[in-house]
PDB file of C-alpha atoms and ligand atoms in Angstrom:
ATOM      1  CA  MET A   3     -28.939  15.022   4.131  1.00 77.00           C
ATOM      2  CA  ALA A   4     -29.448  18.730   4.024  1.00 95.00           C
ATOM      3  CA  ILE A   5     -31.565  21.506   5.444  1.00 98.00           C
ATOM      4  CA  LEU A   6     -33.015  23.374   2.481  1.00 98.00           C
ATOM      5  CA  LYS A   7     -33.608  27.101   2.213  1.00 98.00           C
ATOM      6  CA  ILE A   8     -37.311  27.942   2.531  1.00 98.00           C
ATOM      7  CA  LEU A   9     -38.594  30.685   0.207  1.00 98.00           C
ATOM      8  CA  GLN A  10     -40.054  33.586   2.147  1.00 97.00           C
ATOM      9  CA  TYR A  11     -43.317  35.272   1.143  1.00 98.00           C
ATOM     10  CA  PRO A  12     -43.747  37.373  -1.039  1.00 97.00           C
ATOM     11  CA  ASP A  13     -41.058  35.637  -3.118  1.00 98.00           C
ATOM     12  CA  GLU A  14     -42.483  35.332  -6.651  1.00 98.00           C
ATOM     13  CA  ARG A  15     -41.292  31.726  -6.928  1.00 98.00           C
ATOM     14  CA  LEU A  16     -44.011  30.764  -4.414  1.00 99.00           C
ATOM     15  CA  HIS A  17     -46.476  31.528  -7.236  1.00 98.00           C
ATOM     16  CA  LYS A  18     -45.063  28.947  -9.657  1.00 98.00           C
ATOM     17  CA  LYS A  19     -47.283  25.981 -10.453  1.00 98.00           C
ATOM     18  CA  ALA A  20     -45.607  22.630  -9.752  1.00 99.00           C
ATOM     19  CA  LEU A  21     -45.452  19.883 -12.382  1.00 98.00           C
ATOM     20  CA  PRO A  22     -46.327  16.231 -11.718  1.00 98.00           C
ATOM     21  CA  VAL A  23     -43.437  13.931 -10.872  1.00 98.00           C
ATOM     22  CA  ALA A  24     -43.079  11.799 -14.024  1.00 98.00           C
ATOM     23  CA  GLN A  25     -40.949   9.102 -12.423  1.00 97.00           C
ATOM     24  CA  ILE A  26     -40.077   8.575  -8.771  1.00 98.00           C
ATOM     25  CA  THR A  27     -36.317   8.098  -8.638  1.00 98.00           C
ATOM     26  CA  ASP A  28     -33.564   8.226  -6.025  1.00 98.00           C
ATOM     27  CA  LYS A  29     -33.410  11.943  -6.762  1.00 98.00           C
ATOM     28  CA  THR A  30     -37.075  12.281  -5.723  1.00 98.00           C
ATOM     29  CA  ARG A  31     -36.381  10.254  -2.563  1.00 98.00           C
ATOM     30  CA  ALA A  32     -33.377  12.472  -1.742  1.00 98.00           C
ATOM     31  CA  LEU A  33     -35.605  15.547  -2.126  1.00 98.00           C
ATOM     32  CA  ILE A  34     -38.239  13.977   0.182  1.00 98.00           C
ATOM     33  CA  HIS A  35     -35.548  13.180   2.741  1.00 98.00           C
ATOM     34  CA  ASP A  36     -34.224  16.755   2.699  1.00 98.00           C
ATOM     35  CA  MET A  37     -37.737  18.224   2.814  1.00 98.00           C
ATOM     36  CA  ALA A  38     -38.602  16.086   5.863  1.00 98.00           C
ATOM     37  CA  GLU A  39     -35.376  17.115   7.580  1.00 98.00           C
ATOM     38  CA  THR A  40     -36.099  20.767   6.794  1.00 98.00           C
ATOM     39  CA  MET A  41     -39.682  20.505   8.088  1.00 98.00           C
ATOM     40  CA  TYR A  42     -38.672  18.762  11.344  1.00 98.00           C
ATOM     41  CA  ALA A  43     -35.816  21.226  11.951  1.00 98.00           C
ATOM     42  CA  ALA A  44     -38.023  24.304  11.458  1.00 98.00           C
ATOM     43  CA  PRO A  45     -40.123  22.875  13.214  1.00 98.00           C
ATOM     44  CA  GLY A  46     -43.224  22.598  11.060  1.00 98.00           C
ATOM     45  CA  ILE A  47     -46.059  20.185  10.320  1.00 98.00           C
ATOM     46  CA  GLY A  48     -46.040  20.445   6.524  1.00 98.00           C
ATOM     47  CA  LEU A  49     -43.840  21.493   3.623  1.00 99.00           C
ATOM     48  CA  ALA A  50     -44.424  21.551  -0.137  1.00 99.00           C
ATOM     49  CA  ALA A  51     -41.567  21.280  -2.672  1.00 99.00           C
ATOM     50  CA  THR A  52     -42.563  24.720  -4.027  1.00 99.00           C
ATOM     51  CA  GLN A  53     -41.397  26.224  -0.707  1.00 99.00           C
ATOM     52  CA  VAL A  54     -37.867  24.926  -1.293  1.00 99.00           C
ATOM     53  CA  ASP A  55     -37.907  26.171  -4.908  1.00 98.00           C
ATOM     54  CA  VAL A  56     -38.491  22.743  -6.463  1.00 98.00           C
ATOM     55  CA  HIS A  57     -41.569  22.977  -8.674  1.00 98.00           C
ATOM     56  CA  GLU A  58     -42.655  19.339  -8.568  1.00 98.00           C
ATOM     57  CA  ARG A  59     -45.753  17.871  -6.905  1.00 99.00           C
ATOM     58  CA  VAL A  60     -44.198  16.579  -3.676  1.00 99.00           C
ATOM     59  CA  ILE A  61     -45.433  17.217  -0.106  1.00 99.00           C
ATOM     60  CA  VAL A  62     -44.259  16.083   3.328  1.00 99.00           C
ATOM     61  CA  ILE A  63     -46.527  16.302   6.387  1.00 99.00           C
ATOM     62  CA  ASP A  64     -46.292  15.182  10.007  1.00 98.00           C
ATOM     63  CA  VAL A  65     -49.078  16.334  12.318  1.00 98.00           C
ATOM     64  CA  SER A  66     -48.262  13.749  15.033  1.00 98.00           C
ATOM     65  CA  GLU A  67     -47.284  14.843  18.546  1.00 97.00           C
ATOM     66  CA  THR A  68     -44.341  12.445  18.485  1.00 97.00           C
ATOM     67  CA  LYS A  69     -43.052  13.624  15.078  1.00 97.00           C
ATOM     68  CA  ASP A  70     -42.658  10.055  13.834  1.00 98.00           C
ATOM     69  CA  GLN A  71     -45.574   9.796  11.387  1.00 98.00           C
ATOM     70  CA  LEU A  72     -44.133  11.188   8.168  1.00 98.00           C
ATOM     71  CA  LEU A  73     -46.676  11.336   5.350  1.00 98.00           C
ATOM     72  CA  VAL A  74     -45.326  11.699   1.817  1.00 99.00           C
ATOM     73  CA  LEU A  75     -47.712  12.745  -0.949  1.00 99.00           C
ATOM     74  CA  ILE A  76     -46.517  12.672  -4.564  1.00 99.00           C
ATOM     75  CA  ASN A  77     -48.871  13.899  -7.308  1.00 99.00           C
ATOM     76  CA  PRO A  78     -51.757  14.228  -4.798  1.00 99.00           C
ATOM     77  CA  GLU A  79     -55.361  14.607  -5.968  1.00 98.00           C
ATOM     78  CA  ILE A  80     -58.371  15.375  -3.814  1.00 98.00           C
ATOM     79  CA  VAL A  81     -61.069  12.912  -4.874  1.00 98.00           C
ATOM     80  CA  ALA A  82     -63.702  13.887  -2.295  1.00 98.00           C
ATOM     81  CA  SER A  83     -64.193  16.578   0.311  1.00 98.00           C
ATOM     82  CA  SER A  84     -66.877  17.458   2.826  1.00 98.00           C
ATOM     83  CA  GLY A  85     -67.704  19.649   5.764  1.00 98.00           C
ATOM     84  CA  PHE A  86     -66.371  23.021   6.768  1.00 98.00           C
ATOM     85  CA  SER A  87     -63.421  24.096   8.854  1.00 98.00           C
ATOM     86  CA  ASP A  88     -61.797  27.426   9.695  1.00 97.00           C
ATOM     87  CA  TYR A  89     -58.604  26.337  11.344  1.00 97.00           C
ATOM     88  CA  GLU A  90     -55.939  28.881  12.371  1.00 98.00           C
ATOM     89  CA  GLU A  91     -53.072  28.338   9.903  1.00 98.00           C
ATOM     90  CA  GLY A  92     -49.445  29.334   9.695  1.00 98.00           C
ATOM     91  CA  CYS A  93     -46.754  28.701   7.086  1.00 98.00           C
ATOM     92  CA  LEU A  94     -42.982  28.249   7.132  1.00 98.00           C
ATOM     93  CA  SER A  95     -42.830  30.673   4.174  1.00 98.00           C
ATOM     94  CA  VAL A  96     -44.760  33.335   6.124  1.00 98.00           C
ATOM     95  CA  PRO A  97     -43.184  33.209   9.612  1.00 97.00           C
ATOM     96  CA  GLY A  98     -44.994  34.928  12.447  1.00 97.00           C
ATOM     97  CA  ILE A  99     -48.254  35.290  10.531  1.00 98.00           C
ATOM     98  CA  TYR A 100     -51.276  33.226  11.574  1.00 98.00           C
ATOM     99  CA  GLY A 101     -54.916  33.332  10.608  1.00 98.00           C
ATOM    100  CA  LYS A 102     -57.997  31.404   9.653  1.00 98.00           C
ATOM    101  CA  VAL A 103     -58.820  30.026   6.221  1.00 98.00           C
ATOM    102  CA  ASN A 104     -62.110  28.408   5.197  1.00 98.00           C
ATOM    103  CA  ARG A 105     -61.560  24.881   3.981  1.00 98.00           C
ATOM    104  CA  ALA A 106     -63.163  21.434   3.882  1.00 98.00           C
ATOM    105  CA  GLU A 107     -63.180  19.548   7.199  1.00 98.00           C
ATOM    106  CA  SER A 108     -62.522  16.172   5.553  1.00 98.00           C
ATOM    107  CA  VAL A 109     -60.744  15.239   2.335  1.00 99.00           C
ATOM    108  CA  THR A 110     -60.036  11.990   0.553  1.00 99.00           C
ATOM    109  CA  VAL A 111     -56.679  12.245  -1.185  1.00 99.00           C
ATOM    110  CA  LYS A 112     -55.158   9.884  -3.720  1.00 99.00           C
ATOM    111  CA  ALA A 113     -51.375  10.023  -4.114  1.00 99.00           C
ATOM    112  CA  LEU A 114     -48.179   8.048  -4.658  1.00 98.00           C
ATOM    113  CA  ASN A 115     -45.717   7.292  -1.874  1.00 98.00           C
ATOM    114  CA  ALA A 116     -41.907   7.335  -2.194  1.00 98.00           C
ATOM    115  CA  GLN A 117     -42.024   3.679  -3.377  1.00 97.00           C
ATOM    116  CA  ASN A 118     -44.274   4.654  -6.302  1.00 98.00           C
ATOM    117  CA  GLU A 119     -47.292   2.920  -4.729  1.00 98.00           C
ATOM    118  CA  SER A 120     -50.703   4.490  -5.139  1.00 98.00           C
ATOM    119  CA  PHE A 121     -52.764   4.946  -1.965  1.00 98.00           C
ATOM    120  CA  VAL A 122     -55.951   6.640  -0.837  1.00 99.00           C
ATOM    121  CA  LEU A 123     -56.178   8.444   2.502  1.00 98.00           C
ATOM    122  CA  GLU A 124     -59.246   9.854   4.231  1.00 98.00           C
ATOM    123  CA  ALA A 125     -58.175  12.774   6.404  1.00 98.00           C
ATOM    124  CA  HIS A 126     -60.065  14.908   8.930  1.00 98.00           C
ATOM    125  CA  GLY A 127     -59.338  17.952  11.048  1.00 98.00           C
ATOM    126  CA  LEU A 128     -55.784  19.294  11.172  1.00 98.00           C
ATOM    127  CA  LEU A 129     -54.428  16.677   8.745  1.00 98.00           C
ATOM    128  CA  ALA A 130     -57.132  17.504   6.188  1.00 98.00           C
ATOM    129  CA  VAL A 131     -56.418  21.230   6.549  1.00 98.00           C
ATOM    130  CA  CYS A 132     -52.684  20.662   6.224  1.00 98.00           C
ATOM    131  CA  ILE A 133     -53.127  18.593   3.040  1.00 99.00           C
ATOM    132  CA  GLN A 134     -55.231  21.375   1.477  1.00 99.00           C
ATOM    133  CA  HIS A 135     -52.732  24.061   2.574  1.00 99.00           C
ATOM    134  CA  GLU A 136     -49.776  22.152   1.073  1.00 99.00           C
ATOM    135  CA  MET A 137     -51.647  21.298  -2.141  1.00 99.00           C
ATOM    136  CA  ASP A 138     -52.344  25.019  -2.567  1.00 99.00           C
ATOM    137  CA  HIS A 139     -48.557  25.620  -2.541  1.00 99.00           C
ATOM    138  CA  LEU A 140     -48.253  23.269  -5.541  1.00 99.00           C
ATOM    139  CA  GLU A 141     -50.757  25.524  -7.346  1.00 99.00           C
ATOM    140  CA  GLY A 142     -48.734  28.606  -6.414  1.00 99.00           C
ATOM    141  CA  LYS A 143     -51.158  29.769  -3.726  1.00 99.00           C
ATOM    142  CA  VAL A 144     -50.181  30.928  -0.235  1.00 99.00           C
ATOM    143  CA  PHE A 145     -52.768  30.841   2.607  1.00 98.00           C
ATOM    144  CA  VAL A 146     -52.717  34.623   3.183  1.00 98.00           C
ATOM    145  CA  GLU A 147     -54.023  35.031  -0.392  1.00 98.00           C
ATOM    146  CA  TYR A 148     -57.455  33.853   0.803  1.00 98.00           C
ATOM    147  CA  TRP A 149     -57.669  36.990   2.930  1.00 98.00           C
ATOM    148  CA  SER A 150     -59.019  40.412   1.919  1.00 98.00           C
ATOM    149  CA  LYS A 151     -56.733  42.786  -0.032  1.00 98.00           C
ATOM    150  CA  LEU A 152     -56.593  45.059   3.017  1.00 98.00           C
ATOM    151  CA  ARG A 153     -55.454  42.253   5.304  1.00 98.00           C
ATOM    152  CA  GLN A 154     -52.895  41.102   2.715  1.00 98.00           C
ATOM    153  CA  THR A 155     -51.458  44.631   2.471  1.00 98.00           C
ATOM    154  CA  ARG A 156     -51.159  44.790   6.270  1.00 98.00           C
ATOM    155  CA  THR A 157     -49.542  41.345   6.345  1.00 98.00           C
ATOM    156  CA  LEU A 158     -46.967  42.430   3.753  1.00 98.00           C
ATOM    157  CA  ALA A 159     -46.179  45.571   5.747  1.00 97.00           C
ATOM    158  CA  LYS A 160     -45.706  43.506   8.898  1.00 96.00           C
ATOM    159  CA  LEU A 161     -43.378  41.086   7.091  1.00 95.00           C
ATOM    160  CA  LYS A 162     -41.338  43.932   5.556  1.00 93.00           C
ATOM    161  CA  LYS A 163     -40.932  45.573   8.943  1.00 92.00           C
ATOM    162  CA  LYS A 164     -39.814  42.275  10.468  1.00 87.00           C
ATOM    163  CA  GLN A 165     -37.359  41.615   7.606  1.00 81.00           C
ATOM    164  CA  ARG A 166     -35.811  45.067   8.161  1.00 85.00           C
ATOM    165  CA  SER A 167     -35.335  44.444  11.885  1.00 82.00           C
ATOM    166  CA  THR A 168     -33.664  41.063  11.364  1.00 69.00           C
ATOM    167  CA  MET A 169     -31.154  42.226   8.706  1.00 61.00           C
TER     168      MET A 169
HETATM  169  C1  LIG B 203     -49.169  24.404   7.302  1.00 86.35           C
HETATM  170  O1  LIG B 203     -47.311  25.149   8.539  1.00 86.35           O
HETATM  171  C2  LIG B 203     -50.314  24.439   8.289  1.00 86.35           C
HETATM  172  O2  LIG B 203     -45.020  31.224  11.543  1.00 86.35           O
HETATM  173  C3  LIG B 203     -47.831  24.013   7.883  1.00 86.35           C
HETATM  174  O3  LIG B 203     -42.763  31.222  12.992  1.00 86.35           O
HETATM  175  C4  LIG B 203     -50.206  25.079   9.512  1.00 86.35           C
HETATM  176  O4  LIG B 203     -45.699  24.013   9.563  1.00 86.35           O
HETATM  177  C5  LIG B 203     -51.489  23.864   7.968  1.00 86.35           C
HETATM  178  C6  LIG B 203     -44.270  27.662  11.435  1.00 86.35           C
HETATM  179  C7  LIG B 203     -51.271  25.101  10.399  1.00 86.35           C
HETATM  180  C8  LIG B 203     -52.540  23.876   8.852  1.00 86.35           C
HETATM  181  C9  LIG B 203     -52.441  24.480  10.079  1.00 86.35           C
HETATM  182  C10 LIG B 203     -44.897  28.859  11.226  1.00 86.35           C
HETATM  183  C11 LIG B 203     -43.104  27.654  12.192  1.00 86.35           C
HETATM  184  C12 LIG B 203     -44.782  26.408  10.876  1.00 86.35           C
HETATM  185  C13 LIG B 203     -44.399  30.040  11.761  1.00 86.35           C
HETATM  186  C14 LIG B 203     -46.242  25.058   9.389  1.00 86.35           C
HETATM  187  C15 LIG B 203     -43.225  30.029  12.501  1.00 86.35           C
HETATM  188  C16 LIG B 203     -42.575  28.832  12.725  1.00 86.35           C
HETATM  189  C17 LIG B 203     -45.805  26.327  10.012  1.00 86.35           C
HETATM  190 CO1  LIG B 204     -47.319  26.835   3.815  1.00 86.35          CO
END
């Protein structure tokens, strides 16, 4: 068990594209365990392997109030999406920064679980938004990169200022 170090935006490694997990092994399950521990400790509702500098297609999510509904997505694929949402998002790699992103309101995602079983999940609302946010990480995309260049520049300045004051 271990709390992993979360890469902080604008770390270039957040832009790496993750590769599919070829075989789910005990090493994959150990990574999932550590990612879940890291997410719960933060606390957060979602974490992609990219954020802990592992460039494999693994995501952990728990949007439950009781923090006992861990969802593990390995090699996820969105097979259907519908509707429109502009939920206020945050990210453990971009602490203190929050803002809206336009996304689908509902998604159907196909993935493998930690036991290498394929499943299909239809998600709505916050869970659907969280799945899309975390899948973006696997593509090397951070939520602030949906915003205008001006807003991104201001976000970077705010983060730099904060990093200076906490060093
Ligand atoms: C992604 O984000 C997400 O700034 C998961 O200071 C978030 O868990 C998807 C966090 C919202 C959809 C909606 C952020 C914790 C956690 C912070 C998170 C912070 C402390 C973010
Ligand atoms: Co994030």
